[in-house]
Coordinates of C-alpha atoms and ligand atoms in Angstrom, one line a residue:
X4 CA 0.0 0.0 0.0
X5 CA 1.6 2.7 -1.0
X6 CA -0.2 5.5 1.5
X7 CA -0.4 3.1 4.8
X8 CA -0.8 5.4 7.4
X9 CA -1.4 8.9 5.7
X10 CA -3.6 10.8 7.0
X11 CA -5.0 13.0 3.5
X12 CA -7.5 16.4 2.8
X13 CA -8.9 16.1 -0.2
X14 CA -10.8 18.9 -1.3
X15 CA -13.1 19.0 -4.0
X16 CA -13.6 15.5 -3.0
X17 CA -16.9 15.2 -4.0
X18 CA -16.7 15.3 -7.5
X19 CA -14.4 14.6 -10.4
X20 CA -10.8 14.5 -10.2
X21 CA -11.4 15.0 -6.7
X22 CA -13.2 11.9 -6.0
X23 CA -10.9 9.5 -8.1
X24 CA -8.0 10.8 -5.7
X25 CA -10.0 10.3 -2.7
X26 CA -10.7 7.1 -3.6
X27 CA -7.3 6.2 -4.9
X28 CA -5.8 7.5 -1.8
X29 CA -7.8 4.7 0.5
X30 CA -7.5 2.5 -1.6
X31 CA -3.5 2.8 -1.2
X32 CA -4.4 2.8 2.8
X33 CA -4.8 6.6 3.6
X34 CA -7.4 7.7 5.8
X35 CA -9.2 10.7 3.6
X36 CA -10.5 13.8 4.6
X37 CA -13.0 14.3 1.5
X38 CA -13.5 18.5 1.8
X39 CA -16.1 20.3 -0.3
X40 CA -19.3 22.4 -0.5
X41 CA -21.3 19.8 -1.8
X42 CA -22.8 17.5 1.4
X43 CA -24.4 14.8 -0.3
X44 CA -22.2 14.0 -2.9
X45 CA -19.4 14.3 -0.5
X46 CA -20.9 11.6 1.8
X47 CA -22.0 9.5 -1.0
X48 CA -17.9 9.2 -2.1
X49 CA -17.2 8.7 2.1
X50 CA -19.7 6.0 1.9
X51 CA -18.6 4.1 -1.4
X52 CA -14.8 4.7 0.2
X53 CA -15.8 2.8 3.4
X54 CA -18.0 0.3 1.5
X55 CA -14.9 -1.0 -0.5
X56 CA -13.1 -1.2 3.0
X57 CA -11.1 2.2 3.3
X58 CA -11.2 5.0 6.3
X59 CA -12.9 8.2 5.1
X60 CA -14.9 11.2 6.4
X61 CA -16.6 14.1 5.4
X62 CA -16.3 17.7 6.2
X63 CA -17.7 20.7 4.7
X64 CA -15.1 23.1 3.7
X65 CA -15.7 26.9 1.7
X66 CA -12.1 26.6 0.5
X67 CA -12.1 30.7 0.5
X68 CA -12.8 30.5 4.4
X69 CA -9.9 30.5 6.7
X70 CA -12.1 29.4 9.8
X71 CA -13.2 26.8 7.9
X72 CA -9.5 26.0 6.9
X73 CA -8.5 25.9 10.7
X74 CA -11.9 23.6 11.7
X75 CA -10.6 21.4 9.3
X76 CA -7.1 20.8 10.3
X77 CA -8.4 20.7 13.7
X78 CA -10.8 18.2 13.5
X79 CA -8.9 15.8 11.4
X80 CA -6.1 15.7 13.9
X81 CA -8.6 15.0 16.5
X82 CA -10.2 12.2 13.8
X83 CA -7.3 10.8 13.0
X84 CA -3.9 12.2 15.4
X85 CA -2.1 13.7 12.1
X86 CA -2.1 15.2 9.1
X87 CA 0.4 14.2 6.3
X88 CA -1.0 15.1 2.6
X89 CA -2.9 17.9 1.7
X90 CA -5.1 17.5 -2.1
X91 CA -6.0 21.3 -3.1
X92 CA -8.3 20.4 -5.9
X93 CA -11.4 22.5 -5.3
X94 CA -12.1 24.9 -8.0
X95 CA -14.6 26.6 -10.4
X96 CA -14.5 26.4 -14.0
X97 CA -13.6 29.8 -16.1
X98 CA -15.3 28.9 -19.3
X99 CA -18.1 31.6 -18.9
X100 CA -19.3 32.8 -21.7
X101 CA -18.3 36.5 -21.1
X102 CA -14.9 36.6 -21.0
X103 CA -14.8 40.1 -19.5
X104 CA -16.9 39.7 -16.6
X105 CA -15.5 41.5 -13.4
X106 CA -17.3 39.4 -11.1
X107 CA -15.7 36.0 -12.8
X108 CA -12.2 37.7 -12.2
X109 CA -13.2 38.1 -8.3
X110 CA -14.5 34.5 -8.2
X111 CA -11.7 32.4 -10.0
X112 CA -9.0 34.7 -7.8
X113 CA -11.2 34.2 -4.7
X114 CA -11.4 30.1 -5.4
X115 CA -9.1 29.1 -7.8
X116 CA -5.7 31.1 -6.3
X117 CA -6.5 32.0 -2.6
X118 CA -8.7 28.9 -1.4
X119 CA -5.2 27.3 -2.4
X120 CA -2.8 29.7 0.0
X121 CA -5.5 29.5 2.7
X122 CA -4.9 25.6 2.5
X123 CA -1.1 25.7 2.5
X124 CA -1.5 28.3 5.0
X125 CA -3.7 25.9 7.7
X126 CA -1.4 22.7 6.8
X127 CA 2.0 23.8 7.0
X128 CA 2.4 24.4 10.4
X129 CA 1.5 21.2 11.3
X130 CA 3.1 19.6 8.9
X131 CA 6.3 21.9 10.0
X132 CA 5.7 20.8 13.7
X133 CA 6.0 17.0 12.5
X134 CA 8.8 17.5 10.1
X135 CA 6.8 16.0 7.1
X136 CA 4.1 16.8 4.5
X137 CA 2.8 16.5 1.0
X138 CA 1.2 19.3 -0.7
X139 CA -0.1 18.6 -4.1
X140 CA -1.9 21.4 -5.9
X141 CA -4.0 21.3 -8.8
X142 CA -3.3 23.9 -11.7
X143 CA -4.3 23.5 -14.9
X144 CA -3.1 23.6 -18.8
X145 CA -4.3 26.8 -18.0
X146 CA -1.8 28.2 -15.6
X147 CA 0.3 28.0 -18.7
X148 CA -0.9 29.2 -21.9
X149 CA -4.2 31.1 -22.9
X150 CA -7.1 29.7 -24.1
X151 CA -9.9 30.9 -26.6
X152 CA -12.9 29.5 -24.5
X153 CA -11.6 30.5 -21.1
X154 CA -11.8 33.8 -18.8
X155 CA -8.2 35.3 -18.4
X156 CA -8.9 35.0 -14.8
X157 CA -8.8 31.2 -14.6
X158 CA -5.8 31.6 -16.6
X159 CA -4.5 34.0 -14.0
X160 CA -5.8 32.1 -11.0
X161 CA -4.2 28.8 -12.4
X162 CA -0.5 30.8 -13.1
X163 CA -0.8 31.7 -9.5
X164 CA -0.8 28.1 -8.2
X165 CA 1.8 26.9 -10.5
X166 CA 4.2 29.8 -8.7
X167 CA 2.7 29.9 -5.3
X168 CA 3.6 25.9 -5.2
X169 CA 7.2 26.9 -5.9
X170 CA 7.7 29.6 -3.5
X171 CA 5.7 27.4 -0.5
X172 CA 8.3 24.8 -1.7
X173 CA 11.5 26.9 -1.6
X174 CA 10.3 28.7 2.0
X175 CA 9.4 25.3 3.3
X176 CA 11.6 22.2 2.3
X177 CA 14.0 22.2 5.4
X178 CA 10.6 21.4 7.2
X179 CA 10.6 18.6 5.5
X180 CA 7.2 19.4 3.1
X181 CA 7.5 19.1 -0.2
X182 CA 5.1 20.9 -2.4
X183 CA 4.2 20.4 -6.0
X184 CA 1.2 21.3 -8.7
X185 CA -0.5 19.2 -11.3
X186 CA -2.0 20.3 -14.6
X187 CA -4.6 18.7 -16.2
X188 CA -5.3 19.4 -19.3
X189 CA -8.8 18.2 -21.1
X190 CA -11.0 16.3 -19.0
X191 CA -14.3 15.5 -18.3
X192 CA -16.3 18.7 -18.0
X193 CA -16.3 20.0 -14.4
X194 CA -20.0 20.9 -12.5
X195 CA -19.3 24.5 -13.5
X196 CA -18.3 24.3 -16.9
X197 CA -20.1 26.4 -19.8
X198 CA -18.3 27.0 -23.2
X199 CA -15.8 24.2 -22.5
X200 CA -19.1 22.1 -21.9
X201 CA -20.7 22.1 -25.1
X202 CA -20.0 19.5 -27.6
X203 CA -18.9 21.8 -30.4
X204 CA -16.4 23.8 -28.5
X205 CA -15.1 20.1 -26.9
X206 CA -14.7 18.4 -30.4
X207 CA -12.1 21.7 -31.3
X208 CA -10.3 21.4 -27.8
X209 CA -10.0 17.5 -28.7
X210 CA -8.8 18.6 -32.3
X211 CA -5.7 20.3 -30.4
X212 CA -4.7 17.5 -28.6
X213 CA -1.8 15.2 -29.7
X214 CA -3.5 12.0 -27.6
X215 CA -6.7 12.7 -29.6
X216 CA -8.6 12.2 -26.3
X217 CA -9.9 13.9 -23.3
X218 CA -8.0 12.6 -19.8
X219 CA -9.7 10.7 -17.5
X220 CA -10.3 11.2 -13.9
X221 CA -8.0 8.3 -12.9
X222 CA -5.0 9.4 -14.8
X223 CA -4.8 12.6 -12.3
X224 CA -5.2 10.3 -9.5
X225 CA -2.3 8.5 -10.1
X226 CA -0.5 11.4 -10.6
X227 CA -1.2 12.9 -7.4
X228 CA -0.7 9.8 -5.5
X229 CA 2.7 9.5 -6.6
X230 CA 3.2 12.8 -5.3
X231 CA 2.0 12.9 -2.2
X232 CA 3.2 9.3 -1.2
X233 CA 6.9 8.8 -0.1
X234 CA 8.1 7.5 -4.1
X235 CA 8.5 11.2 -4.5
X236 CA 10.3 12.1 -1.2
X237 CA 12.9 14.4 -3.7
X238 CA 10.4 16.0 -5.7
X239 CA 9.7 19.4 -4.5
X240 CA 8.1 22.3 -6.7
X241 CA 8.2 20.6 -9.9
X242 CA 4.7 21.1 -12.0
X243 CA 3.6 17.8 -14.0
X244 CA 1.0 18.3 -17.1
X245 CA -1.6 15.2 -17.1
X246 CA -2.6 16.3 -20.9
X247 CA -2.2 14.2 -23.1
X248 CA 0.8 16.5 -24.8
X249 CA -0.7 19.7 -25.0
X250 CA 1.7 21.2 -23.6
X251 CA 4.2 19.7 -25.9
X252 CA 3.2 21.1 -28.5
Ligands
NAD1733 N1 -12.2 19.4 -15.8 C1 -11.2 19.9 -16.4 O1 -11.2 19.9 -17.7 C2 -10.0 20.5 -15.7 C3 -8.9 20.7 -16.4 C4 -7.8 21.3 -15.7 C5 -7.8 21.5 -14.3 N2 -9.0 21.3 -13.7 C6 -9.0 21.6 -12.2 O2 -9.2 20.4 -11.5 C7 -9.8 20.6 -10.3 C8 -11.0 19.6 -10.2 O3 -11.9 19.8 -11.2 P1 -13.0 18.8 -11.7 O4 -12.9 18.6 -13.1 O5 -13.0 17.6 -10.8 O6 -14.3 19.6 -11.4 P2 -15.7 19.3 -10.6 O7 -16.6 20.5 -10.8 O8 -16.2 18.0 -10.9 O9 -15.2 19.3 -9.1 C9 -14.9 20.5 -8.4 C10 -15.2 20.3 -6.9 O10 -14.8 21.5 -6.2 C11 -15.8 21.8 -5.3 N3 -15.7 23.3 -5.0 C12 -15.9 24.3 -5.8 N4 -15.8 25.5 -5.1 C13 -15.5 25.1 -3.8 C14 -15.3 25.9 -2.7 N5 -15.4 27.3 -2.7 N6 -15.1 25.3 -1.5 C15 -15.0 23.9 -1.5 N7 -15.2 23.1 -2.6 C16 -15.5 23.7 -3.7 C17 -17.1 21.5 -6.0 O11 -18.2 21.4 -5.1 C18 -16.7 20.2 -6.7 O12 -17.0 19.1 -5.8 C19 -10.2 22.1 -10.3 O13 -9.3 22.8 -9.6 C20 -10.2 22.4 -11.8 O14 -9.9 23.8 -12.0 C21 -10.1 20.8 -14.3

């Protein structure tokens, strides 16, 4: 088992690329935190997690609180006694079909870049009091390059992540947390998605692909659980595309 004893937050658990990690994650013997807005489908992933025979509970989580933040890391160490891996996948889609919307510029900022420096910021000093910890946060294609269906904020938001995860690397390594970003590129439309939802728009992202394919939810999850597990104990702010070689192109 490649996560025995972990203790991991997932957030964004409840859906998509969040789920598959959480599931992945107990699978591989963690005990998972599944974090999110969304109750029901939140407990519906605890429950399937504990069906197959994995440790997993539920907590509701605004990622752009920072009470929430610090209920969280509170009650999971009184859950479970630690806290080793920290999943910040929560986020909204910026394929909104006006592309100069103030409002979506608050919101991806907001979600997208600080609900990921208010979850470093409740971790890390519990992962710096027990000299250990695995951050893995999720980017995007999009903290890259620019896209035609997708606000400049998501692009922004997403750019922040992939350089926030090198700075809380750099300050933080001698602790002994390493902390690192993935980058999806095409996958299954999220809850929140809008242009990048409809099948026309789709077929022409596909076209631009060198796989030929969308990614699938499990091919993240594998990613991020060699990241956070102990395989990658000298991997520190490196970024890793999951897209099929956009990126490469
Ligand atoms: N789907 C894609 O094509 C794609 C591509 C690249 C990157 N990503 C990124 O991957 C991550 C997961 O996306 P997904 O495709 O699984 O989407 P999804 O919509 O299926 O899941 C996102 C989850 O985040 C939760 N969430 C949203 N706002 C929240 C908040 N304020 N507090 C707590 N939870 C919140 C939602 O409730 C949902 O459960 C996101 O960060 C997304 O930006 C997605």
């Amino acid at each position: 088992m490649r996560l025995r004893d972990k203790i991991a937050i997932v957030t964004g658990g409840a859906s998509g690329m969040g789920a598959a990690t959480a599931q992945l994650f107990a699978s591989e013997g963690a005990k998972v935190v599944v974090a999110d807005l969304l109750e029901s489908e939140g407990v519906e992933v605890v429950s399937e997690i504990c069906a197959a025979g994995g440790a997993a509970r539920f907590q509701l989580l605004n990622v752009t609180s920072d009470v929430a933040w610090d209920s969280l890391v509170l009650e999971t160490i009184a859950a479970y006694g630690q806290l080793d891996i920290l999943v910040n996948n929560a986020g909204v889609s910026g394929s909104h079909p006006d592309r100069l919307n103030i409002d979506t510029w608050d919101e991806q900022m907001n979600i997208n870049a600080k609900g990921v420096f208010l979850g470093m910021r409740a971790v890390i000093p519990t992962m710096q009091k027990a000299g250990r910890g695995s951050i893995v946060n999720i980017s995007s294609i999009s903290g890259f390059v620019g896209q035609r269906f997708v606000h400049m904020g998501y692009n922004a938001a997403k750019g922040a992540v992939r350089l926030a995860t090198k700075a809380a690397a750099v300050q933080f390594a001698r602790d002994g947390i390493r902390v690192n970003s993935v980058h999806p590129g095409v996958m299954p439309a999220m809850r929140t998605s809008q242009l990048t939802a409809d099948p026309e728009v789709r077929k022409k992202m596909l076209s631009a692909i060198p796989a030929g394919r969308e990614g699938r939810v499990e091919e993240v999850a594998f990613t991020n659980l060699f990241l956070a597990s102990d395989e990658a104990s000298y991997i520190t702010g490196i970024e890793v595309p999951v897209d099929g070689g956009f990126l490469a192109m």
